[in-house]
PDB file of C-alpha atoms in Angstrom:
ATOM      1  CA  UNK A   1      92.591  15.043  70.783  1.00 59.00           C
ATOM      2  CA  UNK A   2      92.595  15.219  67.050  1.00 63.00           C
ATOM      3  CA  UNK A   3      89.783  16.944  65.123  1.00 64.00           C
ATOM      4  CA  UNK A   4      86.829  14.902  62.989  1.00 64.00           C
ATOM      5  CA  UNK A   5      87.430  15.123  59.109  1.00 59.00           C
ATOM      6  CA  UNK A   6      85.345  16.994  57.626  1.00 55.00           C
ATOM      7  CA  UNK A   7      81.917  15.155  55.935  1.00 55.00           C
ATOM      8  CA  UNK A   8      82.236  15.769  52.316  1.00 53.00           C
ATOM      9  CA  UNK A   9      79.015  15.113  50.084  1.00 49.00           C
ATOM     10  CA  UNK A  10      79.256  13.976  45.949  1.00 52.00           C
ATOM     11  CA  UNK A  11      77.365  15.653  43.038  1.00 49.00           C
ATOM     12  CA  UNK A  12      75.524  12.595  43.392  1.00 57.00           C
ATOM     13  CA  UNK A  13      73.860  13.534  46.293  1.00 52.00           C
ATOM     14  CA  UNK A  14      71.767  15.980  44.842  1.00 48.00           C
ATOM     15  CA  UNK A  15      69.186  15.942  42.632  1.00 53.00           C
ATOM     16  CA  UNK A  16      69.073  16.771  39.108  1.00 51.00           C
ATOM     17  CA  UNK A  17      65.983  18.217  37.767  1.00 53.00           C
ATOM     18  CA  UNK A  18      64.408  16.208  35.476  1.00 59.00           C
ATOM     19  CA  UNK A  19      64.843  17.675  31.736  1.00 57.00           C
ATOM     20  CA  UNK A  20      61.636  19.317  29.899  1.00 59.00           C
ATOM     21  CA  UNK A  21      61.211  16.528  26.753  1.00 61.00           C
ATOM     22  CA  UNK A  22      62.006  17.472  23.319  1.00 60.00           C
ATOM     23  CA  UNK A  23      59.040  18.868  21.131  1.00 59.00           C
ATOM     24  CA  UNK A  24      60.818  16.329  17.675  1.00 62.00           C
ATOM     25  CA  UNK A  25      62.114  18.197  14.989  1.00 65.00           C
ATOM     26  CA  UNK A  26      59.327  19.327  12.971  1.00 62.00           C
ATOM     27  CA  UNK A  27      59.767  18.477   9.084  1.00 59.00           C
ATOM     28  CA  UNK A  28      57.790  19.748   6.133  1.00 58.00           C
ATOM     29  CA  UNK A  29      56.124  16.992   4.313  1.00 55.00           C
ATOM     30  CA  UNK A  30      56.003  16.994   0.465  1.00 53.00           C
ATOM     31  CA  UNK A  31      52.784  17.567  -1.643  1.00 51.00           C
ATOM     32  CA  UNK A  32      50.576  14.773  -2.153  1.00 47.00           C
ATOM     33  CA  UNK A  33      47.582  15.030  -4.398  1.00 50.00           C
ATOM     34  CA  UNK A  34      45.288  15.355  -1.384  1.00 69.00           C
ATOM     35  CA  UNK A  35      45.937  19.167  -1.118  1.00 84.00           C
ATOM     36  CA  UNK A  36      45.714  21.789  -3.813  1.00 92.00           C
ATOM     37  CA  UNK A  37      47.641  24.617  -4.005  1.00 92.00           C
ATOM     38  CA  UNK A  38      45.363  27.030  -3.241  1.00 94.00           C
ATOM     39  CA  UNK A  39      44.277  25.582   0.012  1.00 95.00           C
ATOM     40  CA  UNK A  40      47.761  24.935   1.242  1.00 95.00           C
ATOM     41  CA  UNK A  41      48.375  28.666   0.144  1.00 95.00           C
ATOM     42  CA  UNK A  42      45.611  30.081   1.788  1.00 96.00           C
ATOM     43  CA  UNK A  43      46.459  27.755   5.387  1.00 96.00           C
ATOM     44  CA  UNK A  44      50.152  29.194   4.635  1.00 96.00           C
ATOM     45  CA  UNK A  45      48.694  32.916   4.238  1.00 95.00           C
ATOM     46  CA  UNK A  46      46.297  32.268   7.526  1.00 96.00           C
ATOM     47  CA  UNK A  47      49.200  31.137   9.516  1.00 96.00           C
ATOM     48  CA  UNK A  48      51.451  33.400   8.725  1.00 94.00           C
ATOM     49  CA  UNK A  49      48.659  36.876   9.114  1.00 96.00           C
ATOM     50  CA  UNK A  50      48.601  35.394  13.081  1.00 96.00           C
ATOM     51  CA  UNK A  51      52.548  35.211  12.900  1.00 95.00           C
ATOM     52  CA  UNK A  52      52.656  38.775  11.974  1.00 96.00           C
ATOM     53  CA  UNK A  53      50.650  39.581  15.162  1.00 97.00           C
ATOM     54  CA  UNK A  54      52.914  38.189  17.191  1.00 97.00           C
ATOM     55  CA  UNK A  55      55.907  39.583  15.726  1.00 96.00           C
ATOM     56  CA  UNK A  56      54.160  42.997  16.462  1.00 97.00           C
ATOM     57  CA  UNK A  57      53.374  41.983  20.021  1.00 97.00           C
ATOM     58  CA  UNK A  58      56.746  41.035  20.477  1.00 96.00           C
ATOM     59  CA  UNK A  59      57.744  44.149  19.151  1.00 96.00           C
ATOM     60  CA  UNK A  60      55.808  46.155  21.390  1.00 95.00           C
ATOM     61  CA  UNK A  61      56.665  43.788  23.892  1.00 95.00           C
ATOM     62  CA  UNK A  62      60.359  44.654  23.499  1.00 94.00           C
ATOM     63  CA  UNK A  63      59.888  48.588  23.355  1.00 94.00           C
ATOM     64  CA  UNK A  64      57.820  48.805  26.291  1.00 92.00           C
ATOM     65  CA  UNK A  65      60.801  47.148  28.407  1.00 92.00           C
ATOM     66  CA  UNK A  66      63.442  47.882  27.049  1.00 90.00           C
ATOM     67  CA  UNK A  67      65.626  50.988  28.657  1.00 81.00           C
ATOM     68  CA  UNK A  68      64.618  49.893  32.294  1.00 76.00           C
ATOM     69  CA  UNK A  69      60.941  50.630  33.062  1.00 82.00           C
ATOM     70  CA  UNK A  70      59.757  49.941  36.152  1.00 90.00           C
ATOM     71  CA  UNK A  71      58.553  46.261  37.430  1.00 89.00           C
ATOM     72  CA  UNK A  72      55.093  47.405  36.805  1.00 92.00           C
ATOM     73  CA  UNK A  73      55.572  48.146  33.244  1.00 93.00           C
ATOM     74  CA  UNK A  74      57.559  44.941  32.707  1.00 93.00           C
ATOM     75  CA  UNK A  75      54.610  42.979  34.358  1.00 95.00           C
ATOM     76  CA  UNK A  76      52.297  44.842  32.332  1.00 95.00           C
ATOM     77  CA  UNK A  77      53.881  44.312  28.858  1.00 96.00           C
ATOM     78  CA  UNK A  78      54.264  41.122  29.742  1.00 97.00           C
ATOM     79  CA  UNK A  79      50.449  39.943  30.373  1.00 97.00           C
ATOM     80  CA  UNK A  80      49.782  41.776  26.806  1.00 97.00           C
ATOM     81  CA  UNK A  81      52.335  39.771  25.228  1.00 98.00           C
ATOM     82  CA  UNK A  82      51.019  36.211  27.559  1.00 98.00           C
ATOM     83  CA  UNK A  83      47.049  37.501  26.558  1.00 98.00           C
ATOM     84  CA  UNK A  84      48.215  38.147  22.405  1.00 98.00           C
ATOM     85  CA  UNK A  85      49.986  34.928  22.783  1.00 98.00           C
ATOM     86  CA  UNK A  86      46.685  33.201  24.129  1.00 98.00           C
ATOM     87  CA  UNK A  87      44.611  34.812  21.319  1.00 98.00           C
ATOM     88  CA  UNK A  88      46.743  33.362  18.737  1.00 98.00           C
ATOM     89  CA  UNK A  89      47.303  30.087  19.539  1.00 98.00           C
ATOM     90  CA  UNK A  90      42.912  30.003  19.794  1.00 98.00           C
ATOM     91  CA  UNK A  91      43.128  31.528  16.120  1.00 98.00           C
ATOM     92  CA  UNK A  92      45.864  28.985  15.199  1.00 98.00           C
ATOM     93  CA  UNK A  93      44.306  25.853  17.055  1.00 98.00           C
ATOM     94  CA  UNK A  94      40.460  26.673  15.198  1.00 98.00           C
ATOM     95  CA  UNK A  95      42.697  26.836  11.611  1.00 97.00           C
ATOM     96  CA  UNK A  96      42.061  23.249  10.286  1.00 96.00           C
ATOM     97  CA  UNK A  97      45.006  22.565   7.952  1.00 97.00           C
ATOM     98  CA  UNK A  98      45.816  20.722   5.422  1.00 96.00           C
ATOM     99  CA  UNK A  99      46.688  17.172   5.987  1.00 95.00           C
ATOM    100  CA  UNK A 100      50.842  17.929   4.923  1.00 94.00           C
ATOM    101  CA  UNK A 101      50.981  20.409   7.468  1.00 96.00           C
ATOM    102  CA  UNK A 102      48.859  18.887  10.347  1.00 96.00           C
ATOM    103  CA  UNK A 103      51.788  17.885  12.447  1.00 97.00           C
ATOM    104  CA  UNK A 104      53.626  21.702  12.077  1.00 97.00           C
ATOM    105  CA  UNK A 105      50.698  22.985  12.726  1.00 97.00           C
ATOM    106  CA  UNK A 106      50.354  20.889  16.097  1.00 98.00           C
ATOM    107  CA  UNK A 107      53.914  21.385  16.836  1.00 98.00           C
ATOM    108  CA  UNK A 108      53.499  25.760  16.354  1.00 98.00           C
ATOM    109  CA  UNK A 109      50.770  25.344  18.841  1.00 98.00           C
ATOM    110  CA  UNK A 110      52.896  23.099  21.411  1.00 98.00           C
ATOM    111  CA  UNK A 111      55.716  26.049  21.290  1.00 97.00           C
ATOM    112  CA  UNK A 112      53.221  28.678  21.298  1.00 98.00           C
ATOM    113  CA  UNK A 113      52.388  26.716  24.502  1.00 98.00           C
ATOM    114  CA  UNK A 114      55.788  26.906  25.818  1.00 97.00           C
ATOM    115  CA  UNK A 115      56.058  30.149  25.538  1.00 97.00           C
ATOM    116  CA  UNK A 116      52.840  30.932  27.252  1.00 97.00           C
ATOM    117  CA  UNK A 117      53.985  28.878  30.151  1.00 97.00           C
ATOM    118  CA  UNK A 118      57.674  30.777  30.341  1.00 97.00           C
ATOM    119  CA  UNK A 119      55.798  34.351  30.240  1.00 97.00           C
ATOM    120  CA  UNK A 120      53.239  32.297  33.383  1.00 97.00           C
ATOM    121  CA  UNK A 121      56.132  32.078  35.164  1.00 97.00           C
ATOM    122  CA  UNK A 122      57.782  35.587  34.695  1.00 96.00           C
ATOM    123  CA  UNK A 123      54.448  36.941  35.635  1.00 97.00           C
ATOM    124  CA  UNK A 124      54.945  34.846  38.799  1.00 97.00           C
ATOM    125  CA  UNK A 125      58.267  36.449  39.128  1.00 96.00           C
ATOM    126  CA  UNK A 126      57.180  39.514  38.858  1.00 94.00           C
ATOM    127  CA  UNK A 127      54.706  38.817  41.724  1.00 95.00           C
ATOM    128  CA  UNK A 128      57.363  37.509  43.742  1.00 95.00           C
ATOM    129  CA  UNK A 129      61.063  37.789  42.887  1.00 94.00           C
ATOM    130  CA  UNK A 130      61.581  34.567  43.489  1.00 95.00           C
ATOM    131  CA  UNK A 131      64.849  33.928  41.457  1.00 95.00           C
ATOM    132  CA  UNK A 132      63.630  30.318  40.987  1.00 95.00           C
ATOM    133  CA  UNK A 133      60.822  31.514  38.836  1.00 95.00           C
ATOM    134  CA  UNK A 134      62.776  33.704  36.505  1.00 95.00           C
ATOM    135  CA  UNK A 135      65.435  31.250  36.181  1.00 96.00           C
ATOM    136  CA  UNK A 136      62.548  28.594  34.939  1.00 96.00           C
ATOM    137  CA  UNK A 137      61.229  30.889  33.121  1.00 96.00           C
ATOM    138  CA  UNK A 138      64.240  31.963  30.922  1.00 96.00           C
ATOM    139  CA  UNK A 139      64.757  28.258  30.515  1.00 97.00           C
ATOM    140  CA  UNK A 140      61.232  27.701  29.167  1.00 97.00           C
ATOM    141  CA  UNK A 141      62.091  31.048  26.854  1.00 96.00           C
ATOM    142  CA  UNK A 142      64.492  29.045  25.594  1.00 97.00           C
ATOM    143  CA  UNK A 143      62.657  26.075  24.977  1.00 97.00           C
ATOM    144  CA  UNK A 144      59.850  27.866  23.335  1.00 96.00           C
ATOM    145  CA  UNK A 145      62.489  30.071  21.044  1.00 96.00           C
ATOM    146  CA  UNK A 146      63.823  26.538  19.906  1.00 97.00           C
ATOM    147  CA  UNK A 147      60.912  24.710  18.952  1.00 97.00           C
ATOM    148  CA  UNK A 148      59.486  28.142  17.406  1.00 96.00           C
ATOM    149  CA  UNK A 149      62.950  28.455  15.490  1.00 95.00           C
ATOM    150  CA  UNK A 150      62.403  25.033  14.554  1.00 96.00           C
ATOM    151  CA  UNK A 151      58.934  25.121  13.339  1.00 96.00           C
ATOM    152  CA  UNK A 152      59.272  28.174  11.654  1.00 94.00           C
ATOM    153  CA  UNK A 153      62.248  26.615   9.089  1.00 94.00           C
ATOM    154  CA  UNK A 154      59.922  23.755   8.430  1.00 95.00           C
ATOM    155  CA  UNK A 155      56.762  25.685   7.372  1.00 94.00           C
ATOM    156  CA  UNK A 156      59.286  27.869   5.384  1.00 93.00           C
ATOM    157  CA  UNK A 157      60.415  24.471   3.612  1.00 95.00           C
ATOM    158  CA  UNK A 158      56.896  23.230   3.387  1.00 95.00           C
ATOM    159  CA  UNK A 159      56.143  26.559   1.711  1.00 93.00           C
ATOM    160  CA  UNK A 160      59.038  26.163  -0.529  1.00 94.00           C
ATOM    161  CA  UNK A 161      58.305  22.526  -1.751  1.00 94.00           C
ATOM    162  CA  UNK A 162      54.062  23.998  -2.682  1.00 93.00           C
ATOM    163  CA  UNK A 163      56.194  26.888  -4.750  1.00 93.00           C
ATOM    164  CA  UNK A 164      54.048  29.270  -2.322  1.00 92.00           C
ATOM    165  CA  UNK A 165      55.490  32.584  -1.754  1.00 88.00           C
ATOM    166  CA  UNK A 166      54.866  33.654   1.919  1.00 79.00           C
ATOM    167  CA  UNK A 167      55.663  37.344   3.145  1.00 67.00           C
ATOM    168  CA  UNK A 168      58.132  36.933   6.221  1.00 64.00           C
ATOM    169  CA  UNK A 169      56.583  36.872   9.432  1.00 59.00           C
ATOM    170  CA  UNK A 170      59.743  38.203  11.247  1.00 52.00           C
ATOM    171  CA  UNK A 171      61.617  35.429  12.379  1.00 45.00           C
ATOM    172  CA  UNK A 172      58.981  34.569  15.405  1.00 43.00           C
ATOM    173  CA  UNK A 173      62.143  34.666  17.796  1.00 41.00           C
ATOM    174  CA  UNK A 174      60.443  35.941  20.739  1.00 44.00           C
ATOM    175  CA  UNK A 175      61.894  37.929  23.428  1.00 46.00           C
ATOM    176  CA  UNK A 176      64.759  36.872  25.058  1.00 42.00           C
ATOM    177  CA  UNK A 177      65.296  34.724  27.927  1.00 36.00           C
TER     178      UNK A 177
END
């Protein structure tokens, strides 16, 4: 009696997850006359004082886990970066900016939301080692790193077109995924 072929099942078969959408590429807008300098200079100077908190809670972020602590440190350091993260984007979302920077400003908060919802899911990781959730969440990372990468250059060229001189936040790159 001869033997059954094997069943064989495509690619096609299987479901693709459906891709996160992409935040648009933030661009500065030039100066129009209904902004003065000094109040897209002080916005600029606002912004970046909360940027500069999160570059120091992703430094301390990054020194509490780095050199292999144990899961209960990296949990730990990771809901102080998630609850800094939270604080900022509520300093950042009650900062009413000027009109050229509205949509950066909405676009910062959307990554800062990203970024929220990656370290979400490595604190659900943490809870449960399901690879699923740190796989999601170093894909999120990602995301968030982009579109804070992104928005970042822009308010750097917004700054740039105003002639404002803004101290470097740090790059805002995050930790990585």
């Amino acid at each position: 009696a001869a033997q059954p072929l094997p069943t064989f099942v495509s690619a096609e078969s299987f479901p693709l997850p459906e891709p996160e959408p992409a935040l648009p590429t933030p661009t500065p807008t030039t100066p129009a006359v209904t902004t003065d300098r000094a109040e897209m200079s002080q916005y600029l100077a606002l912004l970046g004082a909360e940027r500069r908190t999160l570059r120091d809670a992703t430094d301390a972020y990054r020194l509490a886990t780095d050199g292999g602590p144990t899961a209960v440190q990296r949990a730990t350091a990771t809901q102080n970066l998630r609850d800094q993260i939270e604080r900022s984007h509520e300093s950042i979302a009650a900062i009413v900016p000027p009109p050229e920077a509205a949509t950066l400003h909405r676009q910062y908060l959307a990554a800062l939301t990203l970024e929220s919802e990656a370290l979400d899911l490595l604190l659900e990781y943490y809870r449960s080692y399901e690879m699923t959730r740190a796989n999601a969440a170093a894909l999120r990372l990602q995301d968030a790193r982009n579109a804070l990468a992104a928005t970042t250059a822009a308010l750097d060229r917004l700054a740039h077109a105003w002639n404002i001189e803004v101290a470097p936040a740090g790059g805002d790159s995050r930790i990585a995924p």
